Coordinates of C-alpha atoms and ligand atoms in Angstrom, one line a residue:
X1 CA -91.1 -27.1 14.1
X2 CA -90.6 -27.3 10.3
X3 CA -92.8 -29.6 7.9
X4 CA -89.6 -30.5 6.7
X5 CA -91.2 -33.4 4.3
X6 CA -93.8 -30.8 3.0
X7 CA -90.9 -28.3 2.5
X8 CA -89.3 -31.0 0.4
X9 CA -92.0 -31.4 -1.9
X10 CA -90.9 -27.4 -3.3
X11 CA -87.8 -29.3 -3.9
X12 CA -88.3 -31.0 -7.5
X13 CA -84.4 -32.0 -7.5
X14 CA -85.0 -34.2 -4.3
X15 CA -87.0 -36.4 -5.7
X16 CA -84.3 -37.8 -8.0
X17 CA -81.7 -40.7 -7.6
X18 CA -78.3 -41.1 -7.9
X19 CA -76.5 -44.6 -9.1
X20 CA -80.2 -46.3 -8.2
X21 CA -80.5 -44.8 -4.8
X22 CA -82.7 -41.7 -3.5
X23 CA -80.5 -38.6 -3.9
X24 CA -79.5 -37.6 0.0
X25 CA -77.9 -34.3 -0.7
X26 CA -75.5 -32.6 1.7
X27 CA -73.1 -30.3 0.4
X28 CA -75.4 -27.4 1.0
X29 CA -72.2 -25.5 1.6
X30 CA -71.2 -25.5 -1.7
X31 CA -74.4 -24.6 -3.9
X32 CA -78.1 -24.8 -2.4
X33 CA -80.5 -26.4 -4.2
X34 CA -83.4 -24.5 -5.5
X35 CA -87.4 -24.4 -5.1
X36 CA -90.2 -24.7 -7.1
X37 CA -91.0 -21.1 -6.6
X38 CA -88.0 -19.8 -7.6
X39 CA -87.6 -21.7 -10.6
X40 CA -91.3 -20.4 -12.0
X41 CA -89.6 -17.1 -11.1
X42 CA -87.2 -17.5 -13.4
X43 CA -89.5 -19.1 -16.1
X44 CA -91.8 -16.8 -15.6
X45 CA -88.6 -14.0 -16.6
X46 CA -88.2 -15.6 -19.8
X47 CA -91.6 -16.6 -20.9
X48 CA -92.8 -12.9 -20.1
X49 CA -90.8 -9.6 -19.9
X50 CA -86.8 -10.6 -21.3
X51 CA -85.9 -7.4 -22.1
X52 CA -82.6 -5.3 -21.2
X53 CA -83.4 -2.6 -18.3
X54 CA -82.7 0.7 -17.7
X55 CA -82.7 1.8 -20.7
X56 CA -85.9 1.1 -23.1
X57 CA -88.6 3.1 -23.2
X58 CA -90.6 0.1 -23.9
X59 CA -93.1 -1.5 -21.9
X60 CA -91.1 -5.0 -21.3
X61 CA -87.9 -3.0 -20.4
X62 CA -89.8 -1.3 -18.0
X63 CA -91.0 -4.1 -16.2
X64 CA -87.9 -6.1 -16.2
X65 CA -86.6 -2.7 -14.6
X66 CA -89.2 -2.7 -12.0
X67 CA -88.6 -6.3 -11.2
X68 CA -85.3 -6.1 -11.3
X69 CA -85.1 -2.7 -8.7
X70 CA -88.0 -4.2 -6.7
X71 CA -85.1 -7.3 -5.8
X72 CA -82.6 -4.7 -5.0
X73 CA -85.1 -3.1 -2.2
X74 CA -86.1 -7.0 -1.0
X75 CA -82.5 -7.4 -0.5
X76 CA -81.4 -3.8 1.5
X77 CA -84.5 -4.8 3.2
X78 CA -83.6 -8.3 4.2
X79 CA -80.2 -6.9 5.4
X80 CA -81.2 -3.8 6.6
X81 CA -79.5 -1.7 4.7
X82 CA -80.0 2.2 5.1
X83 CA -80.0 2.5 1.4
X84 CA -80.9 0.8 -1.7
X85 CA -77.9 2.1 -4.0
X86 CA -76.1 1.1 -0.6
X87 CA -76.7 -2.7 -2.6
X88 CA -74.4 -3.4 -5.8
X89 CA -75.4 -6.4 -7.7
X90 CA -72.6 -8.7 -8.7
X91 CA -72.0 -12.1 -10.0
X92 CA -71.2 -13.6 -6.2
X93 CA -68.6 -13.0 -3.3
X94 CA -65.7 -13.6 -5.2
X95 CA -67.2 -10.9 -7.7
X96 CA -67.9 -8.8 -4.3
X97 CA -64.7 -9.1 -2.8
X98 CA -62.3 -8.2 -5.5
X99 CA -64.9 -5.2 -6.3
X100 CA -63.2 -4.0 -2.5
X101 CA -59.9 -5.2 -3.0
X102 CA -59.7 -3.3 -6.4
X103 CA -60.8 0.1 -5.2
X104 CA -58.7 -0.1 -2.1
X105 CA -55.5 -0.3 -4.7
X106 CA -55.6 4.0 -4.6
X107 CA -56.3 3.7 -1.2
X108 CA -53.5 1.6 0.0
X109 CA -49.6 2.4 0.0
X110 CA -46.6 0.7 0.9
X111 CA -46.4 0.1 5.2
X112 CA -50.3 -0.5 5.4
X113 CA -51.4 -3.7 6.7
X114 CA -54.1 -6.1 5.9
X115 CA -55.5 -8.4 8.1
X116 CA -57.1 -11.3 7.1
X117 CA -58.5 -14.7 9.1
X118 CA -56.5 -17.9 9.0
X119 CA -59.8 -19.5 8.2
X120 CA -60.7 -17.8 5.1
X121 CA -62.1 -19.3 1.7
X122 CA -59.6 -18.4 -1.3
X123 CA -61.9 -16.0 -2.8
X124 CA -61.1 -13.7 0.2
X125 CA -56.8 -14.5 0.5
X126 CA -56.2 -14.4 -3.0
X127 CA -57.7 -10.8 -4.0
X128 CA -56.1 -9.2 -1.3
X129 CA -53.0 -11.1 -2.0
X130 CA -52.9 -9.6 -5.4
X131 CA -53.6 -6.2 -4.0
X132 CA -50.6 -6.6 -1.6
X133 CA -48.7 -7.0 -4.3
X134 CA -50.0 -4.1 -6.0
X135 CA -49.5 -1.8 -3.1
X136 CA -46.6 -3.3 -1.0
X137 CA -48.9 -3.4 1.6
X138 CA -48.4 -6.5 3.8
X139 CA -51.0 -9.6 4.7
X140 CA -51.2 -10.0 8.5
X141 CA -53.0 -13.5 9.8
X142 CA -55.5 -13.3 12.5
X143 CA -54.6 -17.3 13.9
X144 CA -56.7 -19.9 15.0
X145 CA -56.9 -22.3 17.4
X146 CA -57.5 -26.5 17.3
X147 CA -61.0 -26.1 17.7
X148 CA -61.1 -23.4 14.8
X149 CA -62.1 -20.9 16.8
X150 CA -59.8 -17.2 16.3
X151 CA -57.3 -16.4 19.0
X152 CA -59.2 -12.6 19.5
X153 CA -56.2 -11.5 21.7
X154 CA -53.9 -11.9 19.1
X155 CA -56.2 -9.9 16.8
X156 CA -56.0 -7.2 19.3
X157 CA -52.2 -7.3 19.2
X158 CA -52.4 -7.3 15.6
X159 CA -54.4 -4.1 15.0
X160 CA -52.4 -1.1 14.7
X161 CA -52.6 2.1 13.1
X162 CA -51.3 0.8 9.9
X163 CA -54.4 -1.4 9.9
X164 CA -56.1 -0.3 7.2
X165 CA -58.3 -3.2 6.1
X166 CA -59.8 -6.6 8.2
X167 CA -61.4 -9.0 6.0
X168 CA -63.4 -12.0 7.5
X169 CA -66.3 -14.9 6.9
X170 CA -69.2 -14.4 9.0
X171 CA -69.2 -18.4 8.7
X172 CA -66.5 -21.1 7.6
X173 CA -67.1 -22.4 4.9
X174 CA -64.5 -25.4 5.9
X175 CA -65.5 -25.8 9.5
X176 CA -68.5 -24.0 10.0
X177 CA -66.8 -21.9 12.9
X178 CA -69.4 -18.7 13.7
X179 CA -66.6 -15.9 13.9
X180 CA -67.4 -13.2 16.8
X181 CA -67.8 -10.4 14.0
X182 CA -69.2 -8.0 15.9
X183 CA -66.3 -7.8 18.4
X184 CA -63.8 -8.0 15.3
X185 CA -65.9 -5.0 13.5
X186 CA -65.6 -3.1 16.9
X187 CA -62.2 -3.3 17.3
X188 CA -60.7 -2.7 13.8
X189 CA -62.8 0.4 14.2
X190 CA -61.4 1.9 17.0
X191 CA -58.0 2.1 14.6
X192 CA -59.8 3.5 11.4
X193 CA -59.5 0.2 9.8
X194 CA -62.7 -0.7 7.4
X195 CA -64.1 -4.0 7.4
X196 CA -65.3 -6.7 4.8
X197 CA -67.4 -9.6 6.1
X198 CA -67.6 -12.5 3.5
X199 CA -71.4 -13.5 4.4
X200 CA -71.5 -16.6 2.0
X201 CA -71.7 -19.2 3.9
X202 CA -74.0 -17.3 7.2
X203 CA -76.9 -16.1 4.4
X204 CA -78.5 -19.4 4.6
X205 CA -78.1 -20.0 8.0
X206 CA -78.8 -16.1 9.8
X207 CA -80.0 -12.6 9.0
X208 CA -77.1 -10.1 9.0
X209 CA -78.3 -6.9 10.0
X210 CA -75.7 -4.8 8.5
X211 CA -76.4 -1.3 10.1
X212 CA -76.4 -2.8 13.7
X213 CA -73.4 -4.7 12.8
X214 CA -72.0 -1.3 11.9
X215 CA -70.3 -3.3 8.8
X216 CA -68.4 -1.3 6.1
X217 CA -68.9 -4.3 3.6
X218 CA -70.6 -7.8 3.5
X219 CA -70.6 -10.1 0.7
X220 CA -73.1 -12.9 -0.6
X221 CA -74.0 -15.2 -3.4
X222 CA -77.5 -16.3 -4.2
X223 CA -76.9 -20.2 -5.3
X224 CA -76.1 -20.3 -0.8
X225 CA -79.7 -19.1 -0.1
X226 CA -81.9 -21.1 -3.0
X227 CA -81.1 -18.9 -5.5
X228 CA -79.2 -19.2 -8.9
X229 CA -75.9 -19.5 -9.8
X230 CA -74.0 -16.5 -10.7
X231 CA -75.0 -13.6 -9.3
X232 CA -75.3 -12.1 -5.9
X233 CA -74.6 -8.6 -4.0
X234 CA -71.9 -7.0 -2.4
X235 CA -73.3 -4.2 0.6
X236 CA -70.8 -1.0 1.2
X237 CA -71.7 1.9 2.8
X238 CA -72.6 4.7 0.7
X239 CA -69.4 6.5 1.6
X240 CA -67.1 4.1 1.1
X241 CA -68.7 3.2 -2.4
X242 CA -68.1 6.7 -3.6
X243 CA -64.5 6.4 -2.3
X244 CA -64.0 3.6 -4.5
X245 CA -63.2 4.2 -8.4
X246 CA -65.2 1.4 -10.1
X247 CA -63.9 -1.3 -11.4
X248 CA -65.1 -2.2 -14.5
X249 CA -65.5 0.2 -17.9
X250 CA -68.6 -0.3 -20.0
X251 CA -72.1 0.9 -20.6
X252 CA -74.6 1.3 -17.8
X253 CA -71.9 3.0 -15.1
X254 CA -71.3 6.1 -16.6
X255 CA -72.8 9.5 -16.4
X256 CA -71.4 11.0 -19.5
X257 CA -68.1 10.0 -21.9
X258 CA -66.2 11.6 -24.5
X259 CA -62.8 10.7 -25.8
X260 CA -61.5 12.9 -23.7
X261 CA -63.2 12.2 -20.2
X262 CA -65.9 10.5 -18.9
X263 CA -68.0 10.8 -15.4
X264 CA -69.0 7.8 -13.9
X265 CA -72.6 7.3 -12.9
X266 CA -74.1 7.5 -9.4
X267 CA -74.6 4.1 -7.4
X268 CA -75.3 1.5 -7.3
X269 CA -74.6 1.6 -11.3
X270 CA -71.0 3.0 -11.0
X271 CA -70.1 -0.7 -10.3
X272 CA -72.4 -2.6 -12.7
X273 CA -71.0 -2.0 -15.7
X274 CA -72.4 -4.1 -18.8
X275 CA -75.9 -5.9 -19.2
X276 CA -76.4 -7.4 -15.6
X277 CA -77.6 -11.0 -14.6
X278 CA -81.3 -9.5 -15.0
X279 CA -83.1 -12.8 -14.4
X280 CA -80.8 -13.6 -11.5
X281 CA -81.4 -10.6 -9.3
X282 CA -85.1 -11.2 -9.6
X283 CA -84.6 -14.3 -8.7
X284 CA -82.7 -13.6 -5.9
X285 CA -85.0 -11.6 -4.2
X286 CA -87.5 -14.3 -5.3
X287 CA -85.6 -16.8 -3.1
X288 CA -85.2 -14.2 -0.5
X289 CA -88.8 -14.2 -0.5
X290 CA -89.0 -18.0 -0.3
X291 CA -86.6 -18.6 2.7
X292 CA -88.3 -15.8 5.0
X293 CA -91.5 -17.3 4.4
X294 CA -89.8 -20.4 6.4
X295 CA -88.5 -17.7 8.4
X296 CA -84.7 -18.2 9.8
X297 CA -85.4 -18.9 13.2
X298 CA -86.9 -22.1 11.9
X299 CA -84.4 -22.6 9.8
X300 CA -81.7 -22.5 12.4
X301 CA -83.4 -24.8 14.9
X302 CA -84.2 -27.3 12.2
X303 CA -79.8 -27.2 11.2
X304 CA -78.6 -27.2 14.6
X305 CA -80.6 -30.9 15.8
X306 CA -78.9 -32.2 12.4
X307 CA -75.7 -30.7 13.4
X308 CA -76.2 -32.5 16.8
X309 CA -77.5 -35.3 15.7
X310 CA -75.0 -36.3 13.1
X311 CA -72.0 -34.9 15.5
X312 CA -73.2 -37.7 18.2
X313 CA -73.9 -40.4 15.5
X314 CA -70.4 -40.2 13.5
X315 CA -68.2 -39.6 16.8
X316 CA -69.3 -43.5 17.6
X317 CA -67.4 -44.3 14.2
X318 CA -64.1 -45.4 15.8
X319 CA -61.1 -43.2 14.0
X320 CA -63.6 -40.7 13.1
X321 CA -62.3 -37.3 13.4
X322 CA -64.1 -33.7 13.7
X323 CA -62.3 -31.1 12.7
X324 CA -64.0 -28.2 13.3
X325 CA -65.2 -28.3 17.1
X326 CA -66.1 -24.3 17.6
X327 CA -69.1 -23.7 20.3
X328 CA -70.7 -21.4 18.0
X329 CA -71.0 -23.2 14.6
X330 CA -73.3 -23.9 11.8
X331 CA -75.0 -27.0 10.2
X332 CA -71.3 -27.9 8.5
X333 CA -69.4 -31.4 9.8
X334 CA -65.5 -32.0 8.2
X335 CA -64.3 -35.1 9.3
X336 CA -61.8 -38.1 8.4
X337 CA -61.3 -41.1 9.4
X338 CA -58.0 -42.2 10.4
X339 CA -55.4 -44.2 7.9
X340 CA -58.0 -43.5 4.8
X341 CA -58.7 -40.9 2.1
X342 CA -61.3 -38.6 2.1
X343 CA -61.5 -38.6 -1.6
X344 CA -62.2 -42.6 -1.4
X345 CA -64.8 -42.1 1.3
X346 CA -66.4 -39.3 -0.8
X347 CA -66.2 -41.6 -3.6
X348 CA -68.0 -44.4 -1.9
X349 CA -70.9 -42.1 -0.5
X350 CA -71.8 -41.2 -4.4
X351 CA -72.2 -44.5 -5.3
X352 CA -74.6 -44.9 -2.4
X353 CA -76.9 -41.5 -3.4
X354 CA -75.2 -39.4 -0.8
X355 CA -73.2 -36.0 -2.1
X356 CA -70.9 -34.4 0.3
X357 CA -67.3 -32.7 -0.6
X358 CA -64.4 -33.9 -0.2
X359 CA -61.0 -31.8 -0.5
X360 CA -59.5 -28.8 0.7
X361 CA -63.0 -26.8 0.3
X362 CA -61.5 -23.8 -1.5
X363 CA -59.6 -22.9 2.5
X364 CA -55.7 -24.8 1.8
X365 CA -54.1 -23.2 4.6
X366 CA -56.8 -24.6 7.3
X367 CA -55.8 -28.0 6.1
X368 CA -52.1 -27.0 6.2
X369 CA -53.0 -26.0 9.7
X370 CA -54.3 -29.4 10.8
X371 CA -51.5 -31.4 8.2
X372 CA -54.1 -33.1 6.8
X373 CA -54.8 -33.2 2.7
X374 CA -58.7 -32.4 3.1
X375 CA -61.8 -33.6 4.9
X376 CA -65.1 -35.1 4.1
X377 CA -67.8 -32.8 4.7
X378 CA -71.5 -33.1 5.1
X379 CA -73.2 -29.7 4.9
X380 CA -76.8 -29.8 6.4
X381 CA -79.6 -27.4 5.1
X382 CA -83.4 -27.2 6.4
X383 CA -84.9 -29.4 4.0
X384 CA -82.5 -32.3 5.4
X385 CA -84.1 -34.6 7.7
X386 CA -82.5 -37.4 10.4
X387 CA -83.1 -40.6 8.2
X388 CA -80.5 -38.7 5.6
X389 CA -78.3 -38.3 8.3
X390 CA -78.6 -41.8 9.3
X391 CA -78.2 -43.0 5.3
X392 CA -74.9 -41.1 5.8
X393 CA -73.4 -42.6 9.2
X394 CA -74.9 -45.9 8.1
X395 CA -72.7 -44.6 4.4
X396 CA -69.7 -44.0 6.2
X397 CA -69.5 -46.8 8.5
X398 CA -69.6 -49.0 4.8
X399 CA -67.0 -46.8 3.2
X400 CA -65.0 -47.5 5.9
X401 CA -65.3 -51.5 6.2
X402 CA -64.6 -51.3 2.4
X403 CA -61.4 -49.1 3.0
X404 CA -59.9 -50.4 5.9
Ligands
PLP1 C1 -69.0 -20.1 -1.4 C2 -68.1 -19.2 -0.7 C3 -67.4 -18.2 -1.3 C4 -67.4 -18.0 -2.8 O1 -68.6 -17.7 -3.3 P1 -68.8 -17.7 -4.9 O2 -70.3 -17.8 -5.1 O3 -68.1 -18.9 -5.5 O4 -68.3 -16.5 -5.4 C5 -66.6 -17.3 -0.6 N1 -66.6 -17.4 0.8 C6 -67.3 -18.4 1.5 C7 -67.2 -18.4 2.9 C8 -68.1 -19.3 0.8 O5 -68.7 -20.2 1.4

């Protein structure tokens, strides 16, 4: 079992309040927050070696190099990666994802199909959306059923030769649904299509191996896994990579330009053009670092008794309802309760301390799905313990005295 009080202690942001009440953070979904360790990591960037790498001879650019390379080989590490140029540092999924969806606009023609899940976050409907329209491809829907779990026959049905591309989250973001991506990974193969897996919101919750998984690309963003905002990776396998033309022009990812042509640089720098978020990746692999020194399995069984635990406690709140019921699912609870806002329940649980998200979560067409406008939703991370929970039911129980 965790030492989750000790863990919090790394936590300097946890020890502050909100409106006069201790701060009882759960919208882990949205951003984690970040330890002690990694912010000296990040201190320690600026106070000692800032310098721009890869290209001074000097001793500071060489370290910040070093550093910076050293992340890149914690990170293929952590996700088992074959290579390290295999791992492209980026600004976070979204940056990932339209990365993919960019280079796959020479790769894609009129007749092609995409398929995407119904339960996807924007960042992964809107880029391919765009590249639809591009190409004259066409967007297929993998559905979903009440529980938010994918219909996987229909999938089948839905794969055909003209697949070309099937682009999933590992995790929802909205419901916190566990998609089977192994099977889906399987089966677009066995038509040629490649595969993206938008990792963003399973990072903090579960190791992807991506070689086992046999995964053409997977996404993630450091601010999920107690890093900072604003940068993060996007994994491809080395031959898809080099199929892709880069997507951005600049310094760093070329080999050699002149007016008339230029070559573009080998990976991973063909697609990290311009002066990178140096600090960032360092700090990434710093909070790599930090959350494998908990270790995941830890991590896990510490989410899943607050998943249970605040599942049991709110479903006695008459008119409370889950949405979001999957038998494999993460640490994420979206609920409303009957005849009231979210947005005034959300509103009610800041003025007690307690931040959770209310809306649509960046994933419309689930809420379209269920006809609702959005949820409330607590998001639970290791360093939450069961008296938060119970600040929350004890929270919404309040809001909804006041509301109804
Ligand atoms: C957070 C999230 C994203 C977007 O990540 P950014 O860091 O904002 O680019 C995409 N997909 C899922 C499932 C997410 O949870």
């Amino acid at each position: 079992m965790l030492d989750v009080l000790k863990l919090r202690k790394d936590f300097p942001i946890l020890k502050r309040e909100v409106n006069g009440k201790p701060l009882v953070y759960l919208d882990n979904a949205a951003t984690s927050q970040t330890p002690q360790q990694v912010i000296d990591v990040i201190t320690a960037y600026y106070q000692n070696y800032n310098a721009n790498i890869h290209r001074g001879v000097h001793a500071l650019s060489q370290e910040a190099t070093d550093k910076y390379e050293q992340a890149r080989i914690k990170i293929q590490k952590h996700f088992n990666a074959a290579k390290s140029h295999e791992i492209i540092f980026t600004s976070g999924t979204t940056h990932s994802i339209n990365i993919v969806a960019n280079g796959f606009s020479s790769l894609i023609k009129k007749g092609d199909e995409i398929l995407v899940s119904a339960m996807e976050h924007h960042s992964n409907i809107v880029p391919w959306q765009m590249l639809c329209e591009r190409t004259g491809a066409e967007l297929k829907v993998i559905p979903m059923n009440q529980d938010g779990e994918l219909l996987m026959d229909v999938y089948s049905e839905l794969l055909t030769n003209q697949t070309k591309l099937v682009f999933c989250n590992h995790i929802s973001n909205a419901l916190g649904t566990i998609n089977p991506i192994e099977e889906i990974i399987e089966k677009a193969h066995t038509v040629g299509a490649a595969v993206l897996i938008d990792g963003a919101q399973a990072a903090p919750h579960l190791v992807a191996d991506v070689q086992k998984l046999d995964v053409d690309f997977y996404t993630v963003s450091a601010h999920k896994v107690c890093g900072p905002t604003g940068v993060g990776m996007l994994f491809g396998k080395e031959e898809w990579l080099n199929k892709l033309p880069p997507y951005q022009g600049g310094g760093e990812m070329i080999a050699e330009v002149t007016f008339e042509k230029t070559t573009y640089a080998d990976l991973p720098h063909k697609f990290e053009a311009g002066t990178p978020n140096i600090c960032g990746g360092i700090a990434f692999g710093a909070a790599l670092d930090y959350m494998n020194g908990i270790g995941f399995d830890a991590i896990a069984s510490c989410e899943h008794e607050l998943l249970e635990y605040a599942t049991q406690k709110l479903l006695q709140i008459e008119g409370l309802k889950i949405y979001g019921t999957a038998k494999e699912k993460t640490s994420v609870i979206s609920f409303n309760i009957e005849g009231i806002h979210p947005y005034d329940i959300g509103s009610i649980l800041d003025k007690l301390g307690i931040a959770v998200r209310t809306g649509h979560h960046c994933a419309q067409p689930i809420m379209d799905f269920y006809k609702i406008p959005g949820t409330v939703r607590a998001s639970f991370s290791f360093y939450n313990t069961l008296d938060e929970v119970n600040v929350l039911v004890e929270g919404v129980k309040r809001a909804k005295m006041m509301l109804s």
